Amino acid sequence: MSRDRKPHIGIFGRRNNGKSSIINKLANQDIAIVSDIAGTTTDPVKKSFEISGFGPVVLIDTAGIDDIGELGELRIKKTTQSIQLIDLAILVVSNNEWDKHETDLIETFQKQEVPYIILHNKSDINKASEDWLQIARQQNAVEVMNFSVIDSDINPLVRKIQLAIPESAYKMPTLVGDLISYGDIVLLITPIDIEAPEGRLILPQIQAIRDILDNDAVCIVLKEREVDSFLKKTGIKPVLAITDSQIFLKADASVPKDIPLTGFSILLAHFKGDFESYLKGTPKIDELKNSDRILLLESCSHHVACDDIGRVKIPRWISAYTGKKLHFDVVAGLDNIKRPITDYSLVIQCGGCMITRKQLHNRLNLAKDAQIPITNYGMTIAYVQGIYERAVAPFLTNNKTIKPDYL
Ligand SMILES: Nc1nc2c(ncn2[C@@H]2O[C@H](COP(=O)(O)OP(=O)(O)OP(=O)(O)O)[C@@H](O)[C@H]2O)c(=O)[nH]1
Ligand SMILES: [Mg+2]
């Protein structure tokens, strides 16, 4: 994985119980104002620093949740809002306090599905009592700890933070990161003249460019007509070429066979789709019979280019390839599928560039549960154009699929 993002940690609790002091201790420097006057921190403040032994974080210091007066209420609201931003909460308590202030916060953490650590601070003055510990341990916190800014070693807390923050908080999955390494040259082939939106590139192309740069690799973007002469003229040999699926054949002819070639929508199929199932499902195109029904799931109803691929091109190509009389139904967006899923012999899913992985999988489960073969737009196009093996090869090593890095 790459493109690290900084995990966000929020620190909550009543006034004066040592929230800002804990931040300073985690940062190993004075970055937050500490004083014995209750209400020192007034607004949520983001501090960006490195926790030794863990890495860069953004820590959000908040105003005491027991703040008083009208202004206090506003501050509490802001404090509660900041819970939406965080990957982990630390609830600081001192003097064995426990009432609605604490339980309200915990309820909000739970609602926002934020994991939380409960820290009993100032234990040098007043240690957590057995009664308090018993209550705190019933709160589904990832950890309950006795702590003192003055006496405690910070490392056990750092280790708990490390364990409690989900990996997804600081690691973003990458589209091509598992296929390339530092300094590699990747060639992107994008037809500009056909259906590209005016003045822009389509989303998967932009994502691929960003991802290649994030992986410290080199990205060359060419129109299909320039590929041949560019490769000959420069002698550059990319480690991977990615083409728009609509010009697969042309790209296949232009890109020398020793350079792996795949399509943007296959890249998406691998990244976001159910690649293993697509691998099993695609060759079932050969088993289609006259009057079989095929369902095309087009998840992004507003995407004009895909519209044409799903409604016109894929039906035409599959019919020509199989020589069979087939029925095609297209279901757009998250619309209901009108016929029972068992009416279909094959389901073809679009790349799903506009929807989440979860939405896409939920959509496919219906077909999978009914054991109907599934494939995707790019893999189908590659298959009927006879370049399927070449197009999926970059995702296979020793006949095993390279898993996307977040699985
Ligand atoms: N004895 C002792 N004093 C502490 C400890 N942690 C913090 N303090 C003191 O408690 C006082 C309040 O600390 P802060 O860090 O400002 O507390 P806070 O929770 O940020 O307070 P507000 O910003 O007002 O909500 C300061 O005088 C700190 O020096 C501790 O573990 N032990
Ligand atoms: Mg403070």
Tab-separated table of C-alpha atoms and ligand atoms in Angstrom:
chain	number	residue	atom	x	y	z
A	1	MET	CA	0.000	0.000	0.000
A	2	SER	CA	1.039	3.532	-0.382
A	3	ARG	CA	-0.296	7.048	-0.166
A	4	ASP	CA	-0.197	7.123	3.563
A	5	ARG	CA	-2.682	9.377	5.180
A	6	LYS	CA	-2.337	10.562	8.712
A	7	PRO	CA	-4.647	8.896	11.210
A	8	HIS	CA	-6.762	11.369	13.159
A	9	ILE	CA	-7.001	10.954	16.913
A	10	GLY	CA	-9.366	13.016	19.042
A	11	ILE	CA	-8.901	13.616	22.740
A	12	PHE	CA	-12.016	14.189	24.853
A	13	GLY	CA	-13.121	14.613	28.428
A	14	ARG	CA	-13.987	17.173	31.031
A	15	ARG	CA	-12.105	20.418	31.526
A	16	ASN	CA	-8.803	20.436	33.295
A	17	ASN	CA	-8.280	16.696	33.426
A	18	GLY	CA	-5.100	16.842	31.375
A	19	LYS	CA	-6.125	16.437	27.715
A	20	SER	CA	-3.686	19.024	26.387
A	21	SER	CA	-0.955	17.712	28.669
A	22	ILE	CA	-1.387	14.215	27.218
A	23	ILE	CA	-1.005	15.628	23.708
A	24	ASN	CA	2.231	17.340	24.701
A	25	LYS	CA	3.472	14.107	26.168
A	26	LEU	CA	2.586	12.169	22.991
A	27	ALA	CA	4.316	14.826	20.880
A	28	ASN	CA	7.225	14.972	23.298
A	29	GLN	CA	7.096	18.766	23.060
A	30	ASP	CA	4.877	21.612	24.204
A	31	ILE	CA	2.471	22.096	21.342
A	32	ALA	CA	-0.758	22.596	23.280
A	33	ILE	CA	-1.394	25.179	25.976
A	34	VAL	CA	-1.707	23.653	29.407
A	35	SER	CA	-2.874	25.466	32.510
A	36	ASP	CA	-4.663	24.742	35.736
A	37	ILE	CA	-7.500	27.043	34.689
A	38	ALA	CA	-10.472	24.980	33.544
A	39	GLY	CA	-11.459	25.826	29.967
A	40	THR	CA	-7.984	26.535	28.595
A	41	THR	CA	-8.658	24.811	25.282
A	42	THR	CA	-11.687	26.468	23.724
A	43	ASP	CA	-12.055	25.199	20.152
A	44	PRO	CA	-11.076	21.856	18.685
A	45	VAL	CA	-7.437	22.374	17.617
A	46	LYS	CA	-5.711	20.105	15.119
A	47	LYS	CA	-2.083	19.370	15.852
A	48	SER	CA	-0.003	17.560	13.291
A	49	PHE	CA	3.050	15.762	14.646
A	50	GLU	CA	4.903	12.516	14.801
A	51	ILE	CA	4.424	10.080	17.670
A	52	SER	CA	7.757	8.435	18.204
A	53	GLY	CA	7.363	4.716	17.571
A	54	PHE	CA	4.154	5.169	15.621
A	55	GLY	CA	4.440	7.870	12.934
A	56	PRO	CA	2.687	11.020	11.821
A	57	VAL	CA	-0.761	11.738	13.227
A	58	VAL	CA	-3.235	14.545	13.469
A	59	LEU	CA	-4.346	15.009	17.048
A	60	ILE	CA	-7.460	16.978	17.764
A	61	ASP	CA	-7.393	18.666	21.149
A	62	THR	CA	-10.898	19.539	22.279
A	63	ALA	CA	-12.594	21.800	24.783
A	64	GLY	CA	-13.812	20.206	27.988
A	65	ILE	CA	-17.145	18.494	27.519
A	66	ASP	CA	-18.410	19.946	30.807
A	67	ASP	CA	-17.927	23.538	29.597
A	68	ILE	CA	-20.516	25.972	30.960
A	69	GLY	CA	-22.674	28.829	29.644
A	70	GLU	CA	-23.916	29.561	26.135
A	71	LEU	CA	-20.422	29.632	24.673
A	72	GLY	CA	-19.747	26.369	26.458
A	73	GLU	CA	-22.647	24.761	24.663
A	74	LEU	CA	-21.290	25.861	21.313
A	75	ARG	CA	-17.908	24.439	22.228
A	76	ILE	CA	-19.460	21.147	23.224
A	77	LYS	CA	-21.231	21.027	19.868
A	78	LYS	CA	-17.944	21.603	18.054
A	79	THR	CA	-16.251	18.990	20.178
A	80	THR	CA	-18.940	16.469	19.311
A	81	GLN	CA	-18.703	17.343	15.610
A	82	SER	CA	-14.999	16.637	15.578
A	83	ILE	CA	-15.812	12.984	16.333
A	84	GLN	CA	-16.823	12.630	12.684
A	85	LEU	CA	-13.248	13.283	11.606
A	86	ILE	CA	-11.391	10.821	13.755
A	87	ASP	CA	-10.175	7.241	13.552
A	88	LEU	CA	-9.643	6.854	17.288
A	89	ALA	CA	-10.892	8.663	20.381
A	90	ILE	CA	-9.147	8.955	23.728
A	91	LEU	CA	-11.524	9.667	26.568
A	92	VAL	CA	-9.678	11.248	29.465
A	93	VAL	CA	-11.124	10.963	32.951
A	94	SER	CA	-9.618	11.917	36.301
A	95	ASN	CA	-10.584	11.637	39.979
A	96	ASN	CA	-12.750	8.567	39.342
A	97	GLU	CA	-15.427	10.696	37.758
A	98	TRP	CA	-18.114	8.961	35.753
A	99	ASP	CA	-21.501	10.288	34.792
A	100	LYS	CA	-23.464	11.560	31.816
A	101	HIS	CA	-20.466	13.507	30.440
A	102	GLU	CA	-18.612	10.278	29.880
A	103	THR	CA	-21.555	8.120	28.816
A	104	ASP	CA	-22.762	10.722	26.289
A	105	LEU	CA	-19.343	10.815	24.682
A	106	ILE	CA	-19.165	7.033	24.547
A	107	GLU	CA	-22.578	6.904	22.950
A	108	THR	CA	-21.391	9.315	20.242
A	109	PHE	CA	-18.217	7.284	19.630
A	110	GLN	CA	-20.321	4.182	19.224
A	111	LYS	CA	-22.782	5.879	16.879
A	112	GLN	CA	-19.921	7.058	14.674
A	113	GLU	CA	-18.223	3.663	14.924
A	114	VAL	CA	-15.063	5.224	16.314
A	115	PRO	CA	-12.923	2.973	18.541
A	116	TYR	CA	-11.960	4.535	21.884
A	117	ILE	CA	-9.456	4.218	24.695
A	118	ILE	CA	-10.455	5.268	28.216
A	119	LEU	CA	-7.607	6.835	30.134
A	120	HIS	CA	-7.733	7.583	33.842
A	121	ASN	CA	-5.300	10.492	34.089
A	122	LYS	CA	-3.659	12.172	37.073
A	123	SER	CA	-3.237	8.767	38.675
A	124	ASP	CA	-0.249	10.161	40.549
A	125	ILE	CA	-2.738	12.163	42.633
A	126	ASN	CA	-5.720	9.885	42.506
A	127	LYS	CA	-5.503	6.349	41.148
A	128	ALA	CA	-8.463	4.744	39.377
A	129	SER	CA	-10.531	2.905	41.957
A	130	GLU	CA	-11.728	-0.682	41.544
A	131	ASP	CA	-15.310	0.562	41.250
A	132	TRP	CA	-14.372	3.022	38.544
A	133	LEU	CA	-12.340	0.404	36.675
A	134	GLN	CA	-15.238	-1.979	36.780
A	135	ILE	CA	-17.547	0.565	35.160
A	136	ALA	CA	-14.953	1.660	32.604
A	137	ARG	CA	-14.290	-1.932	31.569
A	138	GLN	CA	-17.937	-2.434	30.711
A	139	GLN	CA	-17.885	0.294	28.062
A	140	ASN	CA	-16.566	-1.718	25.108
A	141	ALA	CA	-13.438	0.421	24.970
A	142	VAL	CA	-10.420	-1.052	23.210
A	143	GLU	CA	-8.455	-0.343	26.378
A	144	VAL	CA	-8.896	1.089	29.864
A	145	MET	CA	-5.679	2.479	31.344
A	146	ASN	CA	-4.426	4.155	34.449
A	147	PHE	CA	-2.208	7.051	33.415
A	148	SER	CA	-0.285	9.990	34.721
A	149	VAL	CA	1.293	12.681	32.580
A	150	ILE	CA	3.848	13.156	35.335
A	151	ASP	CA	4.769	9.545	36.141
A	152	SER	CA	3.735	7.243	33.307
A	153	ASP	CA	5.886	5.962	30.488
A	154	ILE	CA	4.228	6.954	27.203
A	155	ASN	CA	5.126	3.777	25.261
A	156	PRO	CA	2.316	1.504	26.509
A	157	LEU	CA	-0.196	4.153	25.419
A	158	VAL	CA	1.494	4.492	22.010
A	159	ARG	CA	1.296	0.719	21.558
A	160	LYS	CA	-2.402	0.731	22.419
A	161	ILE	CA	-3.005	3.563	19.954
A	162	GLN	CA	-1.229	1.549	17.310
A	163	LEU	CA	-3.369	-1.502	17.961
A	164	ALA	CA	-6.602	0.440	18.130
A	165	ILE	CA	-6.336	2.421	14.896
A	166	PRO	CA	-7.693	0.432	11.963
A	167	GLU	CA	-5.183	0.061	9.142
A	168	SER	CA	-7.616	1.699	6.744
A	169	ALA	CA	-7.101	4.947	8.665
A	170	TYR	CA	-3.601	5.410	7.355
A	171	LYS	CA	-3.296	3.155	4.382
A	172	MET	CA	-5.200	3.779	1.208
A	173	PRO	CA	-5.584	0.928	-1.266
A	174	THR	CA	-3.985	1.594	-4.633
A	175	LEU	CA	-5.212	0.902	-8.132
A	176	VAL	CA	-1.868	-0.113	-9.647
A	177	GLY	CA	0.436	-0.102	-6.628
A	178	ASP	CA	0.541	-3.890	-6.424
A	179	LEU	CA	1.680	-4.155	-10.051
A	180	ILE	CA	4.474	-1.595	-10.177
A	181	SER	CA	7.491	-0.452	-8.193
A	182	TYR	CA	9.446	2.717	-7.598
A	183	GLY	CA	10.678	4.340	-10.804
A	184	ASP	CA	8.748	2.037	-13.170
A	185	ILE	CA	7.414	3.517	-16.382
A	186	VAL	CA	3.710	2.936	-17.033
A	187	LEU	CA	2.069	3.744	-20.358
A	188	LEU	CA	-1.558	4.861	-20.403
A	189	ILE	CA	-3.395	4.735	-23.711
A	190	THR	CA	-6.427	6.994	-23.840
A	191	PRO	CA	-8.517	7.751	-26.874
A	192	ILE	CA	-9.200	11.457	-26.733
A	193	ASP	CA	-11.356	11.723	-29.826
A	194	ILE	CA	-14.100	9.196	-29.080
A	195	GLU	CA	-16.159	9.636	-25.943
A	196	ALA	CA	-13.835	11.595	-23.688
A	197	PRO	CA	-15.729	14.349	-21.909
A	198	GLU	CA	-14.875	17.823	-23.186
A	199	GLY	CA	-11.600	19.072	-21.761
A	200	ARG	CA	-11.234	16.198	-19.279
A	201	LEU	CA	-10.139	12.617	-18.862
A	202	ILE	CA	-12.477	9.992	-17.431
A	203	LEU	CA	-12.245	9.075	-13.756
A	204	PRO	CA	-10.365	5.741	-13.983
A	205	GLN	CA	-7.683	7.421	-16.094
A	206	ILE	CA	-7.251	10.226	-13.591
A	207	GLN	CA	-7.175	7.735	-10.723
A	208	ALA	CA	-4.514	5.686	-12.494
A	209	ILE	CA	-2.326	8.753	-13.138
A	210	ARG	CA	-2.577	9.853	-9.513
A	211	ASP	CA	-1.886	6.371	-8.282
A	212	ILE	CA	1.182	5.891	-10.474
A	213	LEU	CA	2.606	9.188	-9.207
A	214	ASP	CA	1.789	8.251	-5.613
A	215	ASN	CA	3.783	5.078	-6.121
A	216	ASP	CA	6.796	7.123	-7.255
A	217	ALA	CA	6.558	5.687	-10.733
A	218	VAL	CA	6.594	7.444	-14.104
A	219	CYS	CA	3.446	7.875	-16.121
A	220	ILE	CA	3.274	8.417	-19.876
A	221	VAL	CA	-0.140	9.239	-21.320
A	222	LEU	CA	-0.618	8.814	-25.066
A	223	LYS	CA	-3.400	8.703	-27.596
A	224	GLU	CA	-3.661	5.333	-29.323
A	225	ARG	CA	-2.328	6.689	-32.602
A	226	GLU	CA	0.931	7.847	-31.059
A	227	VAL	CA	1.854	4.630	-29.273
A	228	ASP	CA	3.607	2.850	-32.095
A	229	SER	CA	5.876	5.672	-33.159
A	230	PHE	CA	6.545	6.791	-29.591
A	231	LEU	CA	7.804	3.376	-28.501
A	232	LYS	CA	9.917	2.998	-31.650
A	233	LYS	CA	11.327	6.511	-31.555
A	234	THR	CA	12.253	6.560	-27.877
A	235	GLY	CA	13.080	2.903	-27.262
A	236	ILE	CA	11.285	3.268	-23.904
A	237	LYS	CA	9.967	-0.017	-22.581
A	238	PRO	CA	7.147	0.480	-20.060
A	239	VAL	CA	6.647	-2.217	-17.400
A	240	LEU	CA	2.919	-2.035	-17.996
A	241	ALA	CA	0.540	-0.527	-20.534
A	242	ILE	CA	-3.073	0.268	-19.638
A	243	THR	CA	-5.532	1.010	-22.382
A	244	ASP	CA	-9.105	2.104	-22.710
A	245	SER	CA	-10.992	-1.142	-23.278
A	246	GLN	CA	-12.727	0.177	-26.377
A	247	ILE	CA	-9.469	0.266	-28.296
A	248	PHE	CA	-8.096	-2.991	-26.942
A	249	LEU	CA	-7.384	-4.436	-30.388
A	250	LYS	CA	-5.518	-1.388	-31.550
A	251	ALA	CA	-3.482	-1.289	-28.332
A	252	ASP	CA	-2.787	-5.003	-28.622
A	253	ALA	CA	-1.314	-4.423	-32.056
A	254	SER	CA	0.735	-1.360	-31.046
A	255	VAL	CA	2.176	-2.559	-27.749
A	256	PRO	CA	4.945	-5.162	-28.227
A	257	LYS	CA	4.022	-8.556	-26.770
A	258	ASP	CA	6.745	-8.453	-24.109
A	259	ILE	CA	5.092	-5.442	-22.467
A	260	PRO	CA	2.166	-6.469	-20.244
A	261	LEU	CA	-1.056	-4.851	-21.410
A	262	THR	CA	-4.381	-4.482	-19.630
A	263	GLY	CA	-7.407	-2.184	-19.644
A	264	PHE	CA	-8.626	0.508	-17.252
A	265	SER	CA	-11.833	-1.353	-16.593
A	266	ILE	CA	-9.944	-4.585	-15.861
A	267	LEU	CA	-7.820	-2.580	-13.450
A	268	LEU	CA	-11.032	-1.468	-11.779
A	269	ALA	CA	-12.382	-5.025	-11.867
A	270	HIS	CA	-9.309	-6.139	-9.964
A	271	PHE	CA	-9.327	-3.214	-7.572
A	272	LYS	CA	-12.977	-3.000	-6.774
A	273	GLY	CA	-14.870	-5.857	-8.372
A	274	ASP	CA	-15.038	-9.553	-7.637
A	275	PHE	CA	-12.033	-10.436	-9.748
A	276	GLU	CA	-11.873	-14.125	-8.815
A	277	SER	CA	-15.510	-14.604	-9.792
A	278	TYR	CA	-15.026	-12.623	-12.996
A	279	LEU	CA	-12.123	-14.914	-13.917
A	280	LYS	CA	-14.388	-17.927	-13.529
A	281	GLY	CA	-17.392	-16.256	-15.156
A	282	THR	CA	-15.901	-14.695	-18.281
A	283	PRO	CA	-15.138	-17.937	-20.198
A	284	LYS	CA	-18.798	-18.914	-19.721
A	285	ILE	CA	-19.456	-16.592	-22.675
A	286	ASP	CA	-18.522	-19.627	-24.771
A	287	GLU	CA	-21.387	-21.622	-23.274
A	288	LEU	CA	-24.142	-19.143	-24.143
A	289	LYS	CA	-27.023	-20.625	-26.130
A	290	ASN	CA	-29.720	-19.175	-28.365
A	291	SER	CA	-32.321	-17.118	-26.445
A	292	ASP	CA	-30.186	-16.905	-23.303
A	293	ARG	CA	-30.653	-13.723	-21.343
A	294	ILE	CA	-27.739	-11.530	-20.251
A	295	LEU	CA	-27.926	-8.833	-17.586
A	296	LEU	CA	-25.687	-5.779	-17.808
A	297	LEU	CA	-25.309	-3.936	-14.526
A	298	GLU	CA	-24.387	-0.361	-15.185
A	299	SER	CA	-23.737	1.253	-11.858
A	300	CYS	CA	-23.178	4.798	-13.030
A	301	SER	CA	-26.331	5.846	-14.851
A	302	HIS	CA	-25.027	9.262	-15.846
A	303	HIS	CA	-21.892	8.029	-17.595
A	304	VAL	CA	-22.578	8.535	-21.279
A	305	ALA	CA	-19.548	6.635	-22.546
A	306	CYS	CA	-20.389	3.516	-20.486
A	307	ASP	CA	-24.002	3.858	-21.556
A	308	ASP	CA	-23.080	3.257	-25.137
A	309	ILE	CA	-20.721	0.400	-24.254
A	310	GLY	CA	-23.352	-1.426	-22.207
A	311	ARG	CA	-26.342	-0.825	-24.438
A	312	VAL	CA	-24.811	-1.035	-27.882
A	313	LYS	CA	-21.260	-2.264	-28.130
A	314	ILE	CA	-21.115	-5.199	-25.718
A	315	PRO	CA	-24.399	-6.727	-26.997
A	316	ARG	CA	-23.145	-6.330	-30.555
A	317	TRP	CA	-19.725	-7.818	-29.810
A	318	ILE	CA	-21.058	-10.769	-27.802
A	319	SER	CA	-23.651	-11.571	-30.450
A	320	ALA	CA	-21.025	-11.446	-33.185
A	321	TYR	CA	-18.574	-13.549	-31.155
A	322	THR	CA	-21.039	-16.270	-30.135
A	323	GLY	CA	-23.171	-16.176	-33.262
A	324	LYS	CA	-26.182	-16.736	-30.963
A	325	LYS	CA	-29.466	-14.896	-30.656
A	326	LEU	CA	-29.300	-13.425	-27.156
A	327	HIS	CA	-31.411	-11.063	-25.063
A	328	PHE	CA	-29.724	-8.216	-23.244
A	329	ASP	CA	-31.189	-6.253	-20.319
A	330	VAL	CA	-29.422	-3.197	-18.942
A	331	VAL	CA	-30.132	-2.091	-15.385
A	332	ALA	CA	-28.747	1.339	-14.546
A	333	GLY	CA	-27.752	2.884	-11.249
A	334	LEU	CA	-29.149	1.114	-8.232
A	335	ASP	CA	-32.484	0.428	-9.988
A	336	ASN	CA	-34.261	-2.812	-9.254
A	337	ILE	CA	-33.638	-5.785	-11.468
A	338	LYS	CA	-37.059	-6.458	-12.958
A	339	ARG	CA	-36.797	-10.147	-13.768
A	340	PRO	CA	-35.838	-12.841	-11.303
A	341	ILE	CA	-32.063	-13.161	-11.341
A	342	THR	CA	-32.404	-16.841	-12.275
A	343	ASP	CA	-33.670	-15.778	-15.727
A	344	TYR	CA	-30.104	-14.815	-16.596
A	345	SER	CA	-27.257	-16.954	-17.900
A	346	LEU	CA	-24.606	-14.290	-17.385
A	347	VAL	CA	-24.270	-11.007	-15.471
A	348	ILE	CA	-21.865	-8.341	-16.729
A	349	GLN	CA	-20.934	-5.576	-14.280
A	350	CYS	CA	-19.443	-2.226	-15.341
A	351	GLY	CA	-16.169	-1.030	-13.789
A	352	GLY	CA	-18.122	0.721	-11.062
A	353	CYS	CA	-15.847	3.763	-11.012
A	354	MET	CA	-18.541	5.904	-9.397
A	355	ILE	CA	-19.722	3.532	-6.667
A	356	THR	CA	-18.080	2.035	-3.616
A	357	ARG	CA	-16.681	-1.454	-3.446
A	358	LYS	CA	-19.319	-2.357	-0.897
A	359	GLN	CA	-22.186	-1.201	-3.127
A	360	LEU	CA	-20.754	-3.098	-6.056
A	361	HIS	CA	-20.397	-6.321	-4.082
A	362	ASN	CA	-23.878	-6.049	-2.613
A	363	ARG	CA	-25.179	-5.758	-6.146
A	364	LEU	CA	-23.303	-8.831	-7.328
A	365	ASN	CA	-24.192	-11.033	-4.385
A	366	LEU	CA	-27.642	-11.626	-5.771
A	367	ALA	CA	-26.193	-13.292	-8.869
A	368	LYS	CA	-23.462	-15.050	-6.933
A	369	ASP	CA	-25.922	-16.551	-4.475
A	370	ALA	CA	-27.898	-17.908	-7.430
A	371	GLN	CA	-24.625	-19.272	-8.911
A	372	ILE	CA	-24.965	-17.245	-12.083
A	373	PRO	CA	-21.626	-16.526	-13.787
A	374	ILE	CA	-20.484	-12.915	-13.438
A	375	THR	CA	-17.966	-10.901	-15.392
A	376	ASN	CA	-17.237	-7.246	-16.081
A	377	TYR	CA	-17.292	-4.896	-19.066
A	378	GLY	CA	-13.544	-4.772	-19.679
A	379	MET	CA	-13.016	-8.507	-19.263
A	380	THR	CA	-15.908	-9.274	-21.602
A	381	ILE	CA	-14.593	-6.919	-24.255
A	382	ALA	CA	-11.112	-8.431	-23.979
A	383	TYR	CA	-12.590	-11.935	-24.200
A	384	VAL	CA	-14.688	-11.420	-27.299
A	385	GLN	CA	-11.813	-9.602	-28.971
A	386	GLY	CA	-9.459	-12.499	-28.343
A	387	ILE	CA	-6.982	-10.722	-26.083
A	388	TYR	CA	-8.357	-11.829	-22.708
A	389	GLU	CA	-5.347	-13.867	-21.666
A	390	ARG	CA	-2.968	-11.009	-22.303
A	391	ALA	CA	-5.243	-8.529	-20.534
A	392	VAL	CA	-5.634	-10.518	-17.292
A	393	ALA	CA	-2.057	-11.845	-17.200
A	394	PRO	CA	-0.661	-8.826	-15.277
A	395	PHE	CA	-2.916	-9.808	-12.347
A	396	LEU	CA	-1.815	-13.426	-12.207
A	397	THR	CA	1.437	-14.921	-11.008
A	398	ASN	CA	1.974	-18.672	-11.171
A	399	ASN	CA	-1.717	-19.024	-11.960
A	400	LYS	CA	-2.611	-17.304	-8.715
A	401	THR	CA	-4.403	-13.975	-8.610
A	402	ILE	CA	-2.502	-11.045	-7.151
A	403	LYS	CA	-4.895	-9.811	-4.505
A	404	PRO	CA	-5.613	-6.081	-4.297
A	405	ASP	CA	-3.510	-4.838	-1.424
A	406	TYR	CA	-6.389	-4.181	0.956
A	407	LEU	CA	-7.819	-7.688	0.886
B	1	LIG	N1	-0.633	15.853	38.927
B	1	LIG	C1	-0.978	15.822	37.651
B	1	LIG	N2	-1.324	16.974	37.026
B	1	LIG	C2	-1.651	16.913	35.713
B	1	LIG	C3	-1.638	15.692	34.994
B	1	LIG	N3	-2.012	15.961	33.728
B	1	LIG	C4	-2.269	17.293	33.678
B	1	LIG	N4	-2.052	17.862	34.850
B	1	LIG	C5	-2.256	19.279	35.192
B	1	LIG	O1	-3.645	19.567	35.100
B	1	LIG	C6	-3.882	20.887	34.636
B	1	LIG	C7	-4.791	20.888	33.433
B	1	LIG	O2	-4.124	20.297	32.357
B	1	LIG	P1	-4.533	20.543	30.845
B	1	LIG	O3	-3.695	19.652	30.027
B	1	LIG	O4	-4.551	21.989	30.519
B	1	LIG	O5	-6.025	20.006	30.884
B	1	LIG	P2	-7.112	20.038	29.742
B	1	LIG	O6	-7.901	18.822	29.889
B	1	LIG	O7	-6.482	20.302	28.432
B	1	LIG	O8	-7.998	21.281	30.182
B	1	LIG	P3	-8.957	22.219	29.311
B	1	LIG	O9	-8.217	22.624	28.086
B	1	LIG	O10	-9.234	23.328	30.227
B	1	LIG	O11	-10.174	21.422	29.015
B	1	LIG	C8	-2.494	21.468	34.364
B	1	LIG	O12	-2.102	22.204	35.484
B	1	LIG	C9	-1.617	20.254	34.214
B	1	LIG	O13	-0.269	20.490	34.550
B	1	LIG	C10	-1.232	14.504	35.693
B	1	LIG	O14	-1.194	13.385	35.154
B	1	LIG	N5	-0.933	14.637	36.996
B	2	MG	MG	-6.764	21.751	27.066
